[in-house]
Amino acid sequence: MSKKRVLTGVTTTGTPHLGNFVGAIRPAIAASNQEDTQSFFFLADYHGLIKCKDPEQIHASTLAVAATWLACGLDYEKTYFYRQSDIPEIQELNWILTCTCAKGLMNRAHAYKAAVAENIDKNEDPDHAVEMGLYCYPILMAADILMFNADEVPVGKDQVQHLEMACDIAGRFNYRYKELFVMPQAVVGEEAVLLGLDGRKMSKSYGNTIPLFEPEKKLQKSINKIITNLKEPGEPKDTEDSTLFEIYKAFADENETAQMAQAYADGIAWGEAKKIVFQKINSILSPMREKYMELTANPAQIEEILQFGAEKTRKIASERLQKIRNAVGIRKLK
Ligand code: ADP
Ligand code: TRP
């Protein structure tokens, strides 16, 4: 029986935060431990260039993201763990898919539409400062996925549209040339969207993140900053709109979550609740943090792991690309 292929990528801009962990890294690593699964994990450094124009940040973040996944328990021997830029076949497929993708599809992409809407709001030209990287970003993402015929892609809700677009692009290719691509499916975890310090989605773009492996003291400080309301100790508190509760829930088991809900109803003081949240998150992150520190102190070891992954991954990619090139008519003369 052929194994199910699960693929996920993390853009190399900035340092991974709790949201990335809950929404992407944790579910992907959990899936990789299942026997019927073949997992692909990659550092999306070419995606990083879309938003981040600081070479040092791209570079530092590549190290941080790689170390994070390894520290979170990724088994690089059992899985395909690679850096996107080490697989040139992905860029070649990116171009072939660019020639297969309708422009109108890209016009509908959320990230592009948001940039245009912001320009219009400011009375600017609609495409002011919009680069082709942003515009074509869903095509590169489709190439990442279709290169390996991934069956499932664990993502946050914000990425579902990109998976639909990947299917659209794959369908068009299959119809025009040859049935070479399977339709990938987005797998959205239930607690996929983690909220940030200010109660909005935790995201680098909002500056409201809690870095995954910040030192213990800093983690405690960050948790103390999570937005609450003015309810006094002793006053019952609502779990419904509580960012703190939502964050706790993402780390605690069912039993602990129920206990916390009870504590809210009983009027636990915010300071007390934050202490419990800190202890819970820290107890889970501590051993991983230690590993992370060890790894980041030795980048050459990570580079070796990435080269090992690239070699393994390129074997699949080059074989696939051969078939794809062949299908579009790019092949040796004889
Ligand atoms: P950011 O929003 O901080 O820029 P990325 O876009 O780099 O994060 O996201 C990397 C991965 O982590 C994606 O799969 C994304 O869906 C997931 N992710 C990001 N933020 C969150 C969040 N707050 N909750 C759940 N998943 C998230
Ligand atoms: N665009 C994704 C994000 O911002 C990262 C990413 C790039 C990705 N290529 C991918 C995720 C392929 C899954 C599959 O989160």
XYZ file of C-alpha atoms and ligand atoms in Angstrom:
376
model
C 0.000 0.000 0.000
C 1.426 3.393 -0.881
C 1.803 5.803 1.979
C -0.165 9.008 2.318
C 2.020 12.061 1.659
C 1.730 14.952 4.081
C 3.588 18.171 3.320
C 4.038 21.424 5.133
C 6.233 24.500 4.867
C 7.152 27.388 7.110
C 8.225 30.718 5.670
C 11.644 31.831 6.865
C 10.871 35.296 8.099
C 11.140 35.926 11.800
C 11.218 33.510 14.676
C 8.585 30.799 15.061
C 5.853 31.657 17.547
C 3.281 29.735 19.540
C 0.778 30.105 16.691
C 3.120 28.409 14.217
C 3.654 25.642 16.737
C -0.015 25.009 17.406
C -1.251 25.531 13.845
C 1.533 24.012 11.763
C 4.510 22.408 13.465
C 2.780 20.307 16.124
C 0.116 18.755 13.865
C 2.638 18.096 11.102
C 5.056 16.348 13.438
C 2.222 14.334 14.980
C 1.149 13.218 11.503
C 4.726 12.280 10.599
C 4.763 9.738 13.391
C 1.971 7.740 11.836
C 3.046 4.583 10.060
C 0.892 5.109 6.982
C 2.397 8.545 6.325
C 5.353 9.892 4.382
C 6.141 13.421 5.535
C 7.667 16.388 3.777
C 8.780 19.378 5.856
C 10.473 22.339 4.335
C 11.818 25.784 5.035
C 10.080 28.069 2.567
C 12.930 30.508 2.068
C 11.864 31.662 -1.395
C 8.486 32.510 0.125
C 10.410 34.516 2.714
C 11.677 36.868 -0.002
C 8.132 37.969 -0.767
C 7.681 39.793 2.511
C 11.166 40.156 3.930
C 13.810 42.223 2.181
C 16.421 41.884 4.893
C 18.975 39.223 3.879
C 20.245 38.822 7.433
C 16.762 38.150 8.712
C 16.096 35.541 6.012
C 19.358 33.852 6.904
C 18.884 33.931 10.674
C 15.316 32.770 10.363
C 16.338 29.761 8.277
C 18.458 28.630 11.206
C 15.718 29.394 13.735
C 13.025 27.538 11.790
C 15.204 24.492 11.100
C 16.308 24.284 14.736
C 12.701 24.695 15.876
C 11.405 21.745 13.916
C 14.251 19.522 14.976
C 13.802 20.598 18.605
C 10.069 19.918 18.376
C 10.795 16.300 17.599
C 11.054 16.072 13.837
C 12.836 12.895 12.770
C 14.898 13.995 9.762
C 15.863 10.446 8.860
C 12.318 9.172 8.689
C 10.948 12.224 6.876
C 11.921 14.515 4.010
C 13.285 17.624 5.685
C 14.695 20.236 3.316
C 15.140 23.866 2.409
C 13.057 24.972 -0.569
C 16.015 26.711 -2.256
C 18.030 23.483 -2.202
C 15.523 21.887 -4.568
C 15.876 23.782 -7.888
C 13.254 21.489 -9.444
C 10.603 23.394 -7.460
C 11.490 26.643 -9.248
C 11.344 24.938 -12.601
C 7.928 23.557 -11.819
C 6.966 27.006 -10.574
C 7.503 28.401 -14.077
C 5.667 25.560 -15.785
C 2.719 26.131 -13.456
C 2.924 29.892 -14.018
C 2.260 29.101 -17.663
C -0.681 26.937 -16.640
C -2.304 29.315 -14.187
C -5.051 31.769 -15.113
C -4.244 35.375 -14.223
C -7.793 35.797 -12.966
C -7.143 33.172 -10.314
C -4.270 35.207 -8.912
C -6.427 38.351 -8.931
C -8.595 36.638 -6.324
C -5.802 35.713 -3.901
C -6.388 37.134 -0.396
C -2.865 38.474 0.130
C -2.857 40.349 -3.178
C -6.410 41.611 -2.703
C -5.566 42.904 0.762
C -2.597 44.866 -0.618
C -4.783 46.370 -3.360
C -7.558 47.253 -0.914
C -5.051 49.039 1.311
C -3.742 51.054 -1.640
C -7.246 52.044 -2.717
C -8.005 53.125 0.850
C -4.985 55.375 0.745
C -5.884 56.752 -2.685
C -2.792 55.163 -4.202
C -2.534 53.320 -7.495
C -4.097 49.874 -6.775
C -0.830 48.072 -7.542
C 1.409 50.519 -5.719
C 4.429 48.634 -4.268
C 2.897 45.262 -5.186
C 5.637 42.982 -6.461
C 5.175 39.966 -8.713
C 6.353 37.708 -5.891
C 3.305 38.619 -3.836
C 1.020 38.358 -6.848
C 2.285 34.930 -7.935
C 2.839 33.557 -4.452
C 0.038 30.944 -4.679
C 1.708 29.478 -7.784
C 4.981 28.918 -5.941
C 3.016 27.335 -3.120
C 1.267 25.079 -5.641
C 4.699 24.069 -6.989
C 5.874 23.214 -3.456
C 2.913 20.920 -3.019
C 2.450 19.451 -6.499
C 6.159 18.705 -6.908
C 5.701 15.841 -4.467
C 2.066 14.984 -5.135
C 1.206 15.670 -1.514
C -2.150 14.230 -0.473
C -2.581 16.341 2.624
C -1.289 19.737 3.704
C -1.801 20.703 7.356
C -2.326 24.475 7.465
C -4.054 27.267 9.338
C -7.410 28.505 8.002
C -5.705 31.424 6.291
C -3.985 29.075 3.882
C -7.037 27.138 2.690
C -7.522 29.393 -0.334
C -4.005 28.585 -1.496
C -4.776 24.883 -1.405
C -7.891 25.450 -3.502
C -5.764 27.344 -5.974
C -3.225 24.513 -6.064
C -6.066 22.149 -7.005
C -7.251 24.545 -9.654
C -3.776 24.801 -11.180
C -3.261 21.035 -10.978
C -6.621 20.397 -12.643
C -5.800 22.702 -15.510
C -2.430 21.016 -16.037
C -3.927 17.530 -15.871
C -6.596 18.467 -18.404
C -4.238 20.209 -20.798
C -1.275 17.816 -20.714
C -1.394 14.647 -18.671
C -2.813 13.430 -15.360
C 0.359 13.953 -13.364
C -0.930 15.735 -10.292
C -3.083 14.486 -7.450
C -5.405 16.983 -5.758
C -3.945 18.065 -2.420
C -6.238 18.578 0.535
C -5.918 21.221 3.219
C -6.149 19.741 6.688
C -7.201 22.388 9.164
C -6.737 21.476 12.809
C -9.642 22.309 15.071
C -7.775 24.723 17.266
C -5.893 25.998 14.249
C -5.989 29.728 14.902
C -4.167 30.774 18.046
C -4.774 34.299 19.296
C -1.975 36.724 20.091
C -1.242 39.119 22.960
C -3.853 41.617 21.746
C -6.604 39.093 21.036
C -6.192 39.135 17.255
C -4.746 36.145 15.380
C -1.192 35.597 16.563
C 0.923 36.702 13.625
C 4.283 38.244 12.845
C 2.440 40.853 10.813
C 0.572 42.106 13.903
C 3.598 42.131 16.208
C 1.524 40.299 18.827
C 3.408 37.011 18.980
C 4.896 34.970 21.779
C 8.140 33.480 20.426
C 8.182 29.724 20.855
C 11.595 29.442 22.461
C 12.116 32.732 24.217
C 13.837 32.329 27.598
C 11.638 31.262 30.508
C 11.567 34.710 32.162
C 10.581 36.357 28.895
C 7.874 33.772 28.288
C 6.431 34.582 31.682
C 6.512 38.303 30.857
C 4.821 37.696 27.508
C 2.066 35.665 29.123
C 1.544 38.431 31.653
C 0.945 40.789 28.727
C -1.930 38.767 27.247
C -4.974 40.982 27.101
C -7.684 40.374 29.742
C -10.472 42.589 31.102
C -11.027 44.608 34.266
C -12.854 41.890 36.205
C -11.664 41.698 39.809
C -10.583 38.544 41.673
C -13.705 36.741 42.866
C -15.817 37.930 39.922
C -16.797 35.057 37.578
C -15.018 35.279 34.249
C -16.149 34.299 30.794
C -14.128 31.738 28.850
C -15.922 32.689 25.624
C -13.896 35.707 24.563
C -10.845 35.033 26.653
C -7.587 35.030 24.715
C -5.807 33.645 27.769
C -8.212 30.710 27.954
C -7.861 29.996 24.246
C -4.085 29.933 24.508
C -4.227 27.661 27.555
C -6.597 25.311 25.749
C -4.088 24.882 22.918
C -1.585 23.392 25.365
C -3.646 21.750 28.117
C -5.465 18.420 27.957
C -9.247 18.182 28.193
C -9.235 17.658 31.913
C -7.003 20.648 32.606
C -9.074 22.804 30.274
C -12.241 21.848 32.152
C -10.549 22.704 35.443
C -9.536 26.089 34.099
C -13.091 26.739 32.902
C -14.280 25.971 36.413
C -11.654 28.305 37.890
C -12.928 31.064 35.572
C -16.482 30.471 36.767
C -15.222 30.586 40.359
C -13.625 33.982 39.755
C -9.925 33.167 39.598
C -7.742 36.335 39.594
C -6.146 37.098 36.219
C -2.674 37.031 37.783
C -3.314 33.571 39.161
C -4.700 32.275 35.852
C -1.656 33.626 34.030
C 0.635 31.812 36.412
C -1.093 28.508 35.617
C -0.964 29.207 31.896
C 2.749 29.995 32.108
C 3.501 26.844 34.092
C 1.620 24.678 31.650
C 3.192 26.111 28.503
C 6.646 26.220 30.040
C 6.493 22.607 31.166
C 5.796 21.569 27.572
C 8.333 23.880 25.958
C 11.233 23.542 28.410
C 12.805 20.339 27.106
C 12.371 21.490 23.510
C 13.885 24.881 24.341
C 16.971 23.192 25.690
C 17.376 21.203 22.502
C 16.812 24.362 20.463
C 19.615 26.179 22.259
C 21.967 23.279 21.597
C 21.082 23.200 17.901
C 21.308 26.928 17.229
C 24.763 26.914 18.820
C 25.872 24.542 16.061
C 24.591 25.742 12.648
C 27.020 23.529 10.711
C 25.281 20.473 12.117
C 21.933 21.798 10.909
C 23.403 22.512 7.480
C 24.519 18.902 7.287
C 21.040 17.702 8.161
C 19.585 19.967 5.458
C 22.027 18.687 2.847
C 21.110 15.137 3.767
C 17.452 16.075 3.275
C 18.096 17.867 -0.012
C 19.830 14.878 -1.520
C 17.027 12.552 -0.530
C 14.313 14.937 -1.670
C 15.892 15.795 -5.020
C 15.762 12.146 -6.021
C 11.982 12.322 -5.959
C 11.819 15.850 -7.381
C 14.048 15.205 -10.386
C 12.200 12.058 -11.334
C 8.879 13.882 -11.127
C 10.167 16.880 -13.050
C 11.367 14.637 -15.842
C 7.804 13.417 -16.351
C 6.382 16.921 -16.118
C 8.879 18.362 -18.621
C 8.153 15.492 -20.910
C 4.426 16.137 -20.729
C 4.802 19.802 -21.735
C 7.151 18.964 -24.630
C 10.466 19.908 -23.090
C 12.662 16.908 -23.783
C 15.786 15.791 -25.610
C 15.771 15.688 -29.408
C 16.293 12.293 -30.967
P 2.539 34.616 10.530
O 1.057 34.799 10.486
O 3.100 34.895 11.858
O 3.242 35.361 9.417
P 3.153 32.329 8.922
O 2.323 32.930 7.848
O 4.627 32.273 8.747
O 2.808 33.079 10.286
O 2.596 30.868 9.222
C 3.319 29.660 9.232
C 2.379 28.526 9.551
O 1.820 28.681 10.857
C 1.169 28.454 8.622
O 0.806 27.109 8.406
C 0.079 29.174 9.380
O -1.213 28.779 9.012
C 0.414 28.784 10.810
N -0.002 29.846 11.718
C 0.468 31.109 11.767
N -0.121 31.818 12.737
C -0.990 30.985 13.320
C -1.921 31.133 14.393
N -2.035 32.266 15.065
N -2.660 30.072 14.734
C -2.517 28.906 14.064
N -1.678 28.700 13.056
C -0.930 29.717 12.665
N 2.483 30.040 2.551
C 2.641 29.291 3.766
C 2.438 30.228 4.950
O 2.583 31.414 4.819
C 3.991 28.624 3.856
C 4.118 27.663 2.744
C 4.800 27.835 1.575
C 3.481 26.408 2.656
N 4.640 26.763 0.780
C 3.841 25.861 1.404
C 2.662 25.694 3.533
C 3.365 24.632 1.012
C 2.188 24.468 3.105
C 2.539 23.930 1.865
O 2.146 29.754 6.015
